[in-house]
Coordinates of C-alpha atoms and ligand atoms in Angstrom, one line a residue:
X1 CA 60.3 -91.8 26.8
X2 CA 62.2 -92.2 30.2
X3 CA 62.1 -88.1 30.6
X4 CA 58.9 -85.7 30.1
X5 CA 58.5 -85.0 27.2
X6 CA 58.4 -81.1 27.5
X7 CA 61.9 -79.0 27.9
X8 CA 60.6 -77.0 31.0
X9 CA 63.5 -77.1 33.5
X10 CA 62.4 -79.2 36.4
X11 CA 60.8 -81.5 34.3
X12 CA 64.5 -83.5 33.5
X13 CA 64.7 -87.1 34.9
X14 CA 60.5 -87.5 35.4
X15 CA 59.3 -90.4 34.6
X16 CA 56.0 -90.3 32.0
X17 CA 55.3 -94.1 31.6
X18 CA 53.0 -96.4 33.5
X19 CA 55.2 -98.3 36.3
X20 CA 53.3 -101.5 36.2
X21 CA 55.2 -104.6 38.6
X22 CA 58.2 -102.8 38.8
X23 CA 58.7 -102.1 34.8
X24 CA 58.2 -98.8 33.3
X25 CA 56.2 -99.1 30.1
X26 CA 54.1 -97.5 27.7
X27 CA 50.4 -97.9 27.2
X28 CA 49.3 -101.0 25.5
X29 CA 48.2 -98.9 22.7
X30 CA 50.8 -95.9 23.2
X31 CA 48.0 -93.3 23.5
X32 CA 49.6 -90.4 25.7
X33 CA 47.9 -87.7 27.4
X34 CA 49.3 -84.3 27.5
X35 CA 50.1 -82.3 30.9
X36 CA 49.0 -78.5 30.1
X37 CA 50.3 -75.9 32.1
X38 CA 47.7 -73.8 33.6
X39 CA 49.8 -70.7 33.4
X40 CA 49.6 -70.4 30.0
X41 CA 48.0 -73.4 28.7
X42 CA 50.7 -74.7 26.8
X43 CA 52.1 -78.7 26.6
X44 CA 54.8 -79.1 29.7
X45 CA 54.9 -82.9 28.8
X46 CA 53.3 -86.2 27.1
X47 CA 52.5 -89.0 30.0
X48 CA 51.1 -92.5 28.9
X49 CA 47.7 -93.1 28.8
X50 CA 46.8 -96.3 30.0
X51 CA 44.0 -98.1 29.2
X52 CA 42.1 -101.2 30.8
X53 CA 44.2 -104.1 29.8
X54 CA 47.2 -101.7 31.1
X55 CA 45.1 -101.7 34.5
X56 CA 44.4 -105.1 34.5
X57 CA 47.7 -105.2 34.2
X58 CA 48.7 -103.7 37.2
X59 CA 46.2 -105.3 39.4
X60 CA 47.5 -108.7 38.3
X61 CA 51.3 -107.2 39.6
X62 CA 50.2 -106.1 42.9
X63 CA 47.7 -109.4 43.4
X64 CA 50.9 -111.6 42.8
X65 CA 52.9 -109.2 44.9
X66 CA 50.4 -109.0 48.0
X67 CA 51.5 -112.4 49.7
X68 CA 55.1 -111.9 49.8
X69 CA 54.9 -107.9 50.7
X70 CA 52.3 -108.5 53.8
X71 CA 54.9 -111.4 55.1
X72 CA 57.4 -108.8 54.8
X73 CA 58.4 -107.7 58.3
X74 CA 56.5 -105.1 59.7
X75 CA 59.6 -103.3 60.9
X76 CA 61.2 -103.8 56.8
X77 CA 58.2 -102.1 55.3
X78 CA 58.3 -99.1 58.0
X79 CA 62.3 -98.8 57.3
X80 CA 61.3 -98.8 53.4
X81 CA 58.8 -95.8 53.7
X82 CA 61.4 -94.1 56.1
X83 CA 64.0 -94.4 52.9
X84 CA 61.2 -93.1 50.6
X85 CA 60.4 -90.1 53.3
X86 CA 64.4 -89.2 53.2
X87 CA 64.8 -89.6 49.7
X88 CA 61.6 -87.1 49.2
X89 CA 62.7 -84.6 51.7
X90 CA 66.2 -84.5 49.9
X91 CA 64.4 -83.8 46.7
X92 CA 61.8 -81.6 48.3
X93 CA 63.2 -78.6 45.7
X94 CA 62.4 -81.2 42.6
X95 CA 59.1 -82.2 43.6
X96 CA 57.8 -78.8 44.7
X97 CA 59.0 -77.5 41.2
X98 CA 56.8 -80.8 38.9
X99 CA 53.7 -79.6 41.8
X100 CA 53.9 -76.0 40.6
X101 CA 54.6 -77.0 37.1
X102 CA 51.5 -79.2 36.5
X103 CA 49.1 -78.0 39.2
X104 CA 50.1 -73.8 39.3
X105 CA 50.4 -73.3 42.9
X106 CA 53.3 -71.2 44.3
X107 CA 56.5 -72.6 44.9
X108 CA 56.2 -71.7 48.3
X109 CA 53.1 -73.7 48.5
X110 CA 54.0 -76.2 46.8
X111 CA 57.2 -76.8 48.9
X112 CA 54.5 -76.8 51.9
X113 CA 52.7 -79.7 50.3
X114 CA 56.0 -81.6 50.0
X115 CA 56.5 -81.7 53.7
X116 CA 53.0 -81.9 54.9
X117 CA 52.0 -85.1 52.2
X118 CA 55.9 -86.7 53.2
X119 CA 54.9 -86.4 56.8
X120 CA 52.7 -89.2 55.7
X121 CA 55.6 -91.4 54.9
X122 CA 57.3 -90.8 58.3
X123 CA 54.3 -91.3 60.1
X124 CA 53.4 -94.2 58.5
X125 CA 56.5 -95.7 58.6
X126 CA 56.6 -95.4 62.3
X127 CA 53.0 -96.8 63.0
X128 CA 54.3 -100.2 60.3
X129 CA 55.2 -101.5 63.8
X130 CA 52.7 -100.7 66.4
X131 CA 49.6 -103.0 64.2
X132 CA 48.2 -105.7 67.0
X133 CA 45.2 -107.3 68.4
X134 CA 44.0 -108.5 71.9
X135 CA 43.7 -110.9 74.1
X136 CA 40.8 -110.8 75.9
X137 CA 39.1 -113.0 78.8
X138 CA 35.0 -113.7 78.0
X139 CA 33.4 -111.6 80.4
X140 CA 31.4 -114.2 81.1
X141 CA 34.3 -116.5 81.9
X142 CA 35.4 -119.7 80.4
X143 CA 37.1 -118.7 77.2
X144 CA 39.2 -116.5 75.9
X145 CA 39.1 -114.2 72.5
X146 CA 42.3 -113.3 70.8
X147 CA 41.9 -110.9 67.7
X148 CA 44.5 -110.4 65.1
X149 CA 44.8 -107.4 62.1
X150 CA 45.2 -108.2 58.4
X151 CA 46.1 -106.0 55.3
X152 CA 42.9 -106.2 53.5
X153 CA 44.7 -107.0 50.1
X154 CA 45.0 -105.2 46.9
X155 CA 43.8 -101.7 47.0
X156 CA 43.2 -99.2 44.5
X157 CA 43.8 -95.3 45.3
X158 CA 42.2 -92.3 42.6
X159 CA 43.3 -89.4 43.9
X160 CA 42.6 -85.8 42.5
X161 CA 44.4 -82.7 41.0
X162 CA 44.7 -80.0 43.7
X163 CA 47.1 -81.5 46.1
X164 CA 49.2 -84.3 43.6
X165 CA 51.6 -85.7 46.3
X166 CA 49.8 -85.2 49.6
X167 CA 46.6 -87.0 48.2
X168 CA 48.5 -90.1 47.3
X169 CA 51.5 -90.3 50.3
X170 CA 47.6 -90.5 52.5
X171 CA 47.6 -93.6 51.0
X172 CA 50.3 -95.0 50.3
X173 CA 52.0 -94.8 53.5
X174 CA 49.3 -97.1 55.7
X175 CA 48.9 -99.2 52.5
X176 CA 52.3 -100.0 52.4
X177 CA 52.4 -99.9 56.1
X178 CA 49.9 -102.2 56.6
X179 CA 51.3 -104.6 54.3
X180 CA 49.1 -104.1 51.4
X181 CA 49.9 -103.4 47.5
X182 CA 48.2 -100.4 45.7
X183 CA 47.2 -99.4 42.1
X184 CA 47.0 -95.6 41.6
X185 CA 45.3 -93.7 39.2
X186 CA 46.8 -90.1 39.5
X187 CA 44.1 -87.3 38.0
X188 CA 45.3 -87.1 34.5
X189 CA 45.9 -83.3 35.0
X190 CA 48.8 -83.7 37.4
X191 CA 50.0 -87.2 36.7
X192 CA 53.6 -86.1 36.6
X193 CA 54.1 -85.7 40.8
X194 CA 52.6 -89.6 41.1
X195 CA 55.0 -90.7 39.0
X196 CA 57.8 -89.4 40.3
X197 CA 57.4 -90.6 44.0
X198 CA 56.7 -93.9 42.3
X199 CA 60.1 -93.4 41.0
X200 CA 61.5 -92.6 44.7
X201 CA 59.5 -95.9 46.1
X202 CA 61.4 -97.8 43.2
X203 CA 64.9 -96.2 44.1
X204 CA 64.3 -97.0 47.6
X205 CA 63.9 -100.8 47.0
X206 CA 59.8 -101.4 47.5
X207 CA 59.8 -104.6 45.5
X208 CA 58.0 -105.2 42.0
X209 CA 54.2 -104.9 41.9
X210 CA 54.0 -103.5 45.6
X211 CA 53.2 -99.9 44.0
X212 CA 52.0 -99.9 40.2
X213 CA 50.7 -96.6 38.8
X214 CA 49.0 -95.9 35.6
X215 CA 47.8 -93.4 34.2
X216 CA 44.7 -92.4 31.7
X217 CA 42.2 -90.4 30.3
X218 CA 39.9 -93.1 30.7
X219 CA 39.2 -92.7 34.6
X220 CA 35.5 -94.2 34.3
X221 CA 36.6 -97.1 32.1
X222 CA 39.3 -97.9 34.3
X223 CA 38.4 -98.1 37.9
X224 CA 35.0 -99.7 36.7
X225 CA 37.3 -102.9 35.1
X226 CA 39.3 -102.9 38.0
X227 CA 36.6 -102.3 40.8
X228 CA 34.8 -105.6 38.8
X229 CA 37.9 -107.9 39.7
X230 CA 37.1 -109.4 43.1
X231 CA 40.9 -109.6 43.5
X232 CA 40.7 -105.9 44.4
X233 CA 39.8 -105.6 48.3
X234 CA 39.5 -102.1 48.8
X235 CA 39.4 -98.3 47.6
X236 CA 40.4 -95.2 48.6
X237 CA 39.0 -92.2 46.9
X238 CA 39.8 -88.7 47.2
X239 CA 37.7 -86.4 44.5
X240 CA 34.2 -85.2 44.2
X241 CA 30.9 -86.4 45.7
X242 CA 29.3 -86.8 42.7
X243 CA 32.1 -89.4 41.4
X244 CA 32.6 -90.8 45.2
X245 CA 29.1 -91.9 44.7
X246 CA 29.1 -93.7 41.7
X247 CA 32.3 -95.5 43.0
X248 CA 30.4 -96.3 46.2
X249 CA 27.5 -98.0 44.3
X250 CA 30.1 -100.0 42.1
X251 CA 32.0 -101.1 45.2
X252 CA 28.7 -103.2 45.7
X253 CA 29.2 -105.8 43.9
X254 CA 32.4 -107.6 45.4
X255 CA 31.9 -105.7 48.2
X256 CA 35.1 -103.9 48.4
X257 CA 36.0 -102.0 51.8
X258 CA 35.7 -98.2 50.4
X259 CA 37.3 -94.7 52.3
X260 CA 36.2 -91.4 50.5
X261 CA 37.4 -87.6 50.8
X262 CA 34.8 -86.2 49.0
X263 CA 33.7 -82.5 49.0
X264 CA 33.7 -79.6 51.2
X265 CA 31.9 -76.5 52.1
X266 CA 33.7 -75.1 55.1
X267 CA 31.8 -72.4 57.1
X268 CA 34.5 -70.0 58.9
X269 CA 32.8 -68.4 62.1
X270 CA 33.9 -65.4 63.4
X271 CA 32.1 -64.9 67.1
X272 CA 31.5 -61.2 68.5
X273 CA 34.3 -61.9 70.9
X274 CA 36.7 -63.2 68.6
X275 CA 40.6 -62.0 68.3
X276 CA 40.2 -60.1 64.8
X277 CA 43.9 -60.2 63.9
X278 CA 44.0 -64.0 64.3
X279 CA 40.7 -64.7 62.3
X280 CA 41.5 -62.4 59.4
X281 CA 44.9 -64.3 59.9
X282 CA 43.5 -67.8 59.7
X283 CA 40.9 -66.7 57.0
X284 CA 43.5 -65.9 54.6
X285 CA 45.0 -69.5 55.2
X286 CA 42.1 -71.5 55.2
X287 CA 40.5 -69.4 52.1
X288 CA 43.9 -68.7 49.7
X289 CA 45.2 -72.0 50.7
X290 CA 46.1 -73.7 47.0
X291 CA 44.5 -70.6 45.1
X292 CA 40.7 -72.1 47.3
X293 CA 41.2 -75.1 45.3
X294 CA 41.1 -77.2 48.5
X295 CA 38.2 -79.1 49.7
X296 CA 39.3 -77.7 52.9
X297 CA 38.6 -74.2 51.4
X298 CA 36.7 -71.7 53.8
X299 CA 33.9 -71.4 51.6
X300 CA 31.5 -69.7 53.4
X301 CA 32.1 -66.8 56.0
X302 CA 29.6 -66.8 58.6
X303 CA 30.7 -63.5 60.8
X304 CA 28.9 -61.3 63.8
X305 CA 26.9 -58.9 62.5
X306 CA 28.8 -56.6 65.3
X307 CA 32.4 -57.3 63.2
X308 CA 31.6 -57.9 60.0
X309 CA 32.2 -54.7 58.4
X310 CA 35.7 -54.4 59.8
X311 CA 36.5 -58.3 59.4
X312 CA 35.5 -57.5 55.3
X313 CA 37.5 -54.5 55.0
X314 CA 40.4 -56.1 56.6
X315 CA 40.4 -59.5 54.6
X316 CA 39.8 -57.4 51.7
X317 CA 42.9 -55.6 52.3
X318 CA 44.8 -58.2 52.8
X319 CA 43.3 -60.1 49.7
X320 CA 44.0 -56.9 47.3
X321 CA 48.1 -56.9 48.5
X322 CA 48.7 -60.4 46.6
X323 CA 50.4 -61.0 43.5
X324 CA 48.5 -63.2 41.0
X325 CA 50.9 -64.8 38.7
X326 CA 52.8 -67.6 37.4
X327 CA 53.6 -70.0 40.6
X328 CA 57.4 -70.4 39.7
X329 CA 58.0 -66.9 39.6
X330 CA 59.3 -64.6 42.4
X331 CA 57.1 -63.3 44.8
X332 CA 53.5 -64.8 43.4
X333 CA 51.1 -65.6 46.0
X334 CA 48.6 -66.9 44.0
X335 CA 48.6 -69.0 41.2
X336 CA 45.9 -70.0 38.3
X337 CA 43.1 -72.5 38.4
X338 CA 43.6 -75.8 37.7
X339 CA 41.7 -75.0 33.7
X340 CA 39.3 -72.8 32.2
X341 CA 36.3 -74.6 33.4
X342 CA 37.4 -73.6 36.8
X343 CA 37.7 -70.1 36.0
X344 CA 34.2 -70.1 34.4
X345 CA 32.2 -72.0 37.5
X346 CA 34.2 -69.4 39.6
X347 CA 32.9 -66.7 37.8
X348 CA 29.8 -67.7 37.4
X349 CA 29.4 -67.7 41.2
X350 CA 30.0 -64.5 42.2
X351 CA 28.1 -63.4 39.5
X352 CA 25.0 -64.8 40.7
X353 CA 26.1 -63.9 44.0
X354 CA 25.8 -60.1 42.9
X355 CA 22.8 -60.7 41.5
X356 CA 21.3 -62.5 44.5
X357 CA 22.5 -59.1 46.2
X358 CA 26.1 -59.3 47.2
X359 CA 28.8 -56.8 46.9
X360 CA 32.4 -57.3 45.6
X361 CA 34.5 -55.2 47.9
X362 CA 37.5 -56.5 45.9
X363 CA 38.2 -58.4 42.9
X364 CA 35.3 -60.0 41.0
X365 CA 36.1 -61.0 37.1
X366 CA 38.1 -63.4 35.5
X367 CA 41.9 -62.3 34.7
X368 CA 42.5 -61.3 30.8
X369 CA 44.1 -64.8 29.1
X370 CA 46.7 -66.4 28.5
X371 CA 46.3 -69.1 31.8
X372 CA 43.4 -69.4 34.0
X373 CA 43.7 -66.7 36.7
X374 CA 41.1 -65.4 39.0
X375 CA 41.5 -62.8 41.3
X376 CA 41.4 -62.8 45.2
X377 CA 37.8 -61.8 45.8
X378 CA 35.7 -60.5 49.0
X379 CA 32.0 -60.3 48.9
X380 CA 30.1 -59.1 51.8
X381 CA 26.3 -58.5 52.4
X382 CA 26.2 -62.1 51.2
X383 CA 22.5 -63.6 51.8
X384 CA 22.6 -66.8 53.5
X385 CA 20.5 -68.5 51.1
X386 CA 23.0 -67.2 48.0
X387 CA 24.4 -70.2 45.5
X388 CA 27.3 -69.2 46.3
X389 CA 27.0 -70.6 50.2
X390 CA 25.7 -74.0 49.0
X391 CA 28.5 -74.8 45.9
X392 CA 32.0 -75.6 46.5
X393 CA 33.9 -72.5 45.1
X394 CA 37.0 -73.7 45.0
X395 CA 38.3 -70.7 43.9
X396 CA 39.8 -67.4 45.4
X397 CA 36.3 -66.5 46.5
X398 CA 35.7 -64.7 50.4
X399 CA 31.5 -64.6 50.5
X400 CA 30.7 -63.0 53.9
X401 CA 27.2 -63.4 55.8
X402 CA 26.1 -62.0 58.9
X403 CA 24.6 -63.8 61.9
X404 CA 23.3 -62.5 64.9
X405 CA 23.2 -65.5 67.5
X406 CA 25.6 -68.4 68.1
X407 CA 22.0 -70.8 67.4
X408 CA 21.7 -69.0 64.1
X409 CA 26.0 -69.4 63.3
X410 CA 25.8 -73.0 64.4
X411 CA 22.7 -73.7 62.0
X412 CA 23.6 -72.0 59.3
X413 CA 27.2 -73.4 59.6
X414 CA 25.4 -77.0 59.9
X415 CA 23.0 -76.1 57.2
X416 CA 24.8 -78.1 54.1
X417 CA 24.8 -81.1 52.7
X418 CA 28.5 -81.4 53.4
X419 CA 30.8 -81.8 56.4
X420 CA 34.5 -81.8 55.9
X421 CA 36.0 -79.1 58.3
X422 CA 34.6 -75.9 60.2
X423 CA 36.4 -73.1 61.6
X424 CA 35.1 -71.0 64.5
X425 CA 37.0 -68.1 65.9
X426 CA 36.0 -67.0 69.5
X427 CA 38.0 -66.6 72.8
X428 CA 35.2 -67.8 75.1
X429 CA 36.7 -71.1 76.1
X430 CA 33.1 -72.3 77.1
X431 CA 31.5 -70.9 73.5
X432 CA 34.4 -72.8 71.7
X433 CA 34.1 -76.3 73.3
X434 CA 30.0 -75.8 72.9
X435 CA 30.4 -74.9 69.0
X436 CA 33.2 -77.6 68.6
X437 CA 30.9 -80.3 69.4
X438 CA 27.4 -79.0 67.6
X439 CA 29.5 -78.4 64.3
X440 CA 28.2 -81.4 62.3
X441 CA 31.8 -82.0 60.7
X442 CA 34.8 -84.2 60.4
X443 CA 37.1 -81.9 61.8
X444 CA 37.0 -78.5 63.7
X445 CA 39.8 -76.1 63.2
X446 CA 39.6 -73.9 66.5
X447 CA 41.0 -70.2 66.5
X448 CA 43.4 -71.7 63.4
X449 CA 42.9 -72.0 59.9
X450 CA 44.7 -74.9 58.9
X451 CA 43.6 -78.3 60.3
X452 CA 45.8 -80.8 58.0
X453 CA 48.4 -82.6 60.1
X454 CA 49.7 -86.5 59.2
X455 CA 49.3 -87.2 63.2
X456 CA 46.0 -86.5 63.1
X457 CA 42.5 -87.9 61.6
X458 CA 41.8 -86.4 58.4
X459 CA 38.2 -86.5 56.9
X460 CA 34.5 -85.6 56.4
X461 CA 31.0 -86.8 57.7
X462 CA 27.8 -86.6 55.6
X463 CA 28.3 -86.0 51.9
X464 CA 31.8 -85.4 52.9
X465 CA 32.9 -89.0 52.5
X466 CA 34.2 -91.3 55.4
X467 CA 37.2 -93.1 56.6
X468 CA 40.1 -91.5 58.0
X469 CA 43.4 -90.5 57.0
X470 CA 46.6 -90.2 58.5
X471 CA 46.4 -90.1 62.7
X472 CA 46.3 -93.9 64.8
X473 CA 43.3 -94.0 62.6
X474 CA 44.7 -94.0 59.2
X475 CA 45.8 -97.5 59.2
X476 CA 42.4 -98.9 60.3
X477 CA 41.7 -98.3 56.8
X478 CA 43.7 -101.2 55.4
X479 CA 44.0 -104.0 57.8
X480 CA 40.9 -106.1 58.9
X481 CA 40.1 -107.9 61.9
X482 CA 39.6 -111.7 62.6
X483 CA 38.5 -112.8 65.8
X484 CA 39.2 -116.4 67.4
X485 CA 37.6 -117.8 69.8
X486 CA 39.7 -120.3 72.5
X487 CA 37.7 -122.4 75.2
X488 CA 39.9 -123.1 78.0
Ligands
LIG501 P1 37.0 -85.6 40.4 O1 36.5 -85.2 39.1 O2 36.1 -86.4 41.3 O3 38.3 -86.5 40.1 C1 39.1 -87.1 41.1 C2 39.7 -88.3 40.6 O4 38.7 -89.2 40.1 C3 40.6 -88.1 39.4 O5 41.7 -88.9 39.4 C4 39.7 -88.4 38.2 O6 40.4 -88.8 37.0 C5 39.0 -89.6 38.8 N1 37.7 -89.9 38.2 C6 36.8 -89.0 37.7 N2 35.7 -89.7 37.3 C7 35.9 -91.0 37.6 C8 35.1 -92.2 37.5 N3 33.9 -92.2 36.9 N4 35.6 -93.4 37.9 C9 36.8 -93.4 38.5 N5 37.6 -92.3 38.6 C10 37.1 -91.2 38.2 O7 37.5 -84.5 41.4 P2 38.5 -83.3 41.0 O8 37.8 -82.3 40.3 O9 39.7 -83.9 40.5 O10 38.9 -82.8 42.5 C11 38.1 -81.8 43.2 C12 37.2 -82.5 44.2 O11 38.0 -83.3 45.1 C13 36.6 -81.4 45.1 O12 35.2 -81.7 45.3 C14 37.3 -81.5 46.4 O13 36.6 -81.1 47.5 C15 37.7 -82.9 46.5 N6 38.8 -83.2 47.4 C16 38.5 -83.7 48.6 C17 39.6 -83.9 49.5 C18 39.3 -84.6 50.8 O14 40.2 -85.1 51.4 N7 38.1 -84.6 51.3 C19 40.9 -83.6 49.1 C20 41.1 -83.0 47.9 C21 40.0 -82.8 47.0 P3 40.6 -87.7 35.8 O15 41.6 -86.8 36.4 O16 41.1 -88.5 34.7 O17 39.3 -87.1 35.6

């Protein structure tokens, strides 16, 4: 079972097996799980499902591992994740093809998710060598205090179905960098992607048990057996809030060092004075991103009252000129949702939104079967309060509200329970440095809709998780410090 399972072309060569200390194998009890594609629904391949013993498993690999790879030289495990970020970039065309395959996103999209999650392996592999503490005099004289940065040890990474690659290379690289050894649990809808970088980080000659992968249908089962071995030192989650905090609370009991991307509900502001072109512009990127199934998603547009009609004609015209189809063919721009459920909750929102008053200006109901499509969709004369402003959409899904006052905007904007990203759109330089700071979120993306860069500090505040990706920052998350203190 060295190849998937399914004859779709692009599928040759990938790996469905657990890679467990440097050994492909299958499940302890050969269960598999099967890879649909959201296009149509059919089987594109058959990936083991590994159970907890197959975890265990793996933990044991990278716990034996974790001495010899964090007295690797710094400047080896840099040069290793540099090899992995060539190899990746030569096969961008491979990998962008198993992300469209098993997620649905356009090729085009998907080749942008290559680059931006291998940027993380290039960055990474560049900060391997700049980890260091201080010296330090006593302020008070008399001694001196040196500090020095460890990898915290064996980590475990579950990272979710929208963005297969990027999710994981957030983790891998200042793992690896950092000189710890990981256990990932791909989502079992787009295990295929995980699997083959695992294969890359194998070509390129990251020794046995530094990465192990498995993957299962028994998510809960598994990170519960392996979150309950005080061997594991740390986890890095990347999903929903509602499973971020039952992680959190089992973290508890060894006391594990935790980092979670959780949720979103991005409010996109568009100010009185704001360049129209650019916003519409930036909405369509931060809204049609990944079909909205980002948790970076605009999801709720908070626009002048003074604009708004002409900002909601426009996006709608730009929202009713894209093609809705299968992501690996010619000229899509949008894909399906991830499965049927998706396309239901979707649906569901805007139909309560149109209940609770709103109107669809364009799209609206699910696409006819087979596959899980949805429409682009604008709704304006959306009331603040609708469900639709306070759930995740996740989904191609434009709700736009009016607001009269920058106060109001920033309120409403600050009004949820989340606090991943914000978008505000003004050309008052004052106005945008004011809003930047009293937007309650992680990150601000200012007159742009796309905030995601490797360079820079990726993640949420409030029910939005915490702990930083990528940036100087990143690597923080795996190393911890010890202090000495010298009397001299
Ligand atoms: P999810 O249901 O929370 O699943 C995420 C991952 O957790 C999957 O690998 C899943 O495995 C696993 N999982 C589910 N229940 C678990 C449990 N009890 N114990 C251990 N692992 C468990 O989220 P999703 O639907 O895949 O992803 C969408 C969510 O992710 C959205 O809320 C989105 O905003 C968020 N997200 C956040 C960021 C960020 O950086 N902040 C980025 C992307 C997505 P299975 O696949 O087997 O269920």
């Amino acid at each position: 079972m060295t190849q998937a399972s399914g004859t779709r072309d692009g599928l040759e060569g990938v790996e469905t097996r657990l890679f467990i200390g440097g050994t492909w194998r299958d499940a302890d009890d050969a269960g598999t799980i099967d890879v649909l594609d959201p296009a149509d629904g059919s089987v594109l391949a058959s990936v083991a499902d590994g159970g907890t013993a197959d975890a265990m498993a793996a933990l044991d690999a990278a716990a034996d591992a974790q001495a010899a790879w964090s007295a690797t030289p710094p400047r080896e495990r840099g040069e290793l994740l540099r090899a992995a970020y060539e190899l990746v970039a030569q096969r961008a065309d491979q990998f962008a093809r198993v992300i469209s395959l098993e997620m649905g996103k356009p090729l085009a999209e998907a080749k942008g998710e290559v680059t931006y999650g291998n940027e993380f392996l290039r960055w990474f592999s560049e900060e391997a060598v700049r980890v260091h503490g201080r010296w330090m005099e006593n302020p008070v004289g008399g001694s001196r205090m040196l500090t020095m940065k460890k990898p915290v040890g064996p980590c475990l990474f579950i990272t979710p179905w929208n963005f297969p690659l990027a999710m994981g290379t957030r983790k891998i690289g200042p793992a690896l960098a950092a000189g710890c050894t990981v256990v990932i649990k791909p989502a079992s809808q787009t295990p295929l992607t995980m699997l083959l970088l695992a294969q890359v980080l194998e070509e390129v000659g990251v020794p046995a048990g530094v990465v192990n992968v498995v993957t299962t249908s028994s998510s809960r089962e598994v990170g519960a057996a392996l979150m309950a071995d005080p061997r594991l030192r740390k986890v890095s989650f990347t999903g929903s809030t509602e499973v971020g905090r039952g992680l959190i609370g089992q973290s508890a009991e060894h006391l594990q060092r935790i980092s979670m991307e959780l949720g979103g509900n991005a409010p996109f502001l568009v100010f009185e004075d704001a360049d129209l072109d650019a916003a519409v512009e930036g909405a369509m990127v931060a809204k049609m991103r990944n079909m909205g199934e980002a948790c970076t998603a605009a999801n709720r547009f908070l626009v002048h009252e003074s604009v708004a009609e002409e900002f909601g004609r426009r996006l709608a015209e730009r929202m009713s000129g894209l093609t809705v189809g299968r992501g690996q063919d010619d000229g899509v721009d949008v894909g399906p949702l991830i499965n049927a459920e998706a396309v239901e909750s979707v649906g569901a929102l805007v139909s309560e939104a149109v209940e609770e008053g709103a109107r669809v200006l364009v799209g609206g109901k699910p696409a006819e079967g087979p596959g899980w499509f949805f429409p682009p969709t604008v709704l304006v004369d959306v009331p603040a309060e609708a469900t639709i402003n306070r759930h995740e959409i996740f989904g191609p899904v434009a709700p736009i509200t009016t607001f009269s006052t920058e106060e109001e905007a920033v309120a409403a904007a600050n009004s949820s329970e989340y606090g991943l990203v914000a978008y505000a759109y003004t050309r008052d330089l004052t106005r945008s440095l004011r809003v930047s700071e009293a937007l309650a979120f992680g990150m601000v993306g200012l007159n742009t809709g796309i905030v995601s860069n490797a360079a820079a500090p990726f993640g949420g505040v409030k029910a939005s998780g915490f702990g930083r990706e990528g940036g100087f920052e990143g690597i923080e998350e795996y190393l911890d410090t010890t202090y000495v203190a010298i009397p001299l």
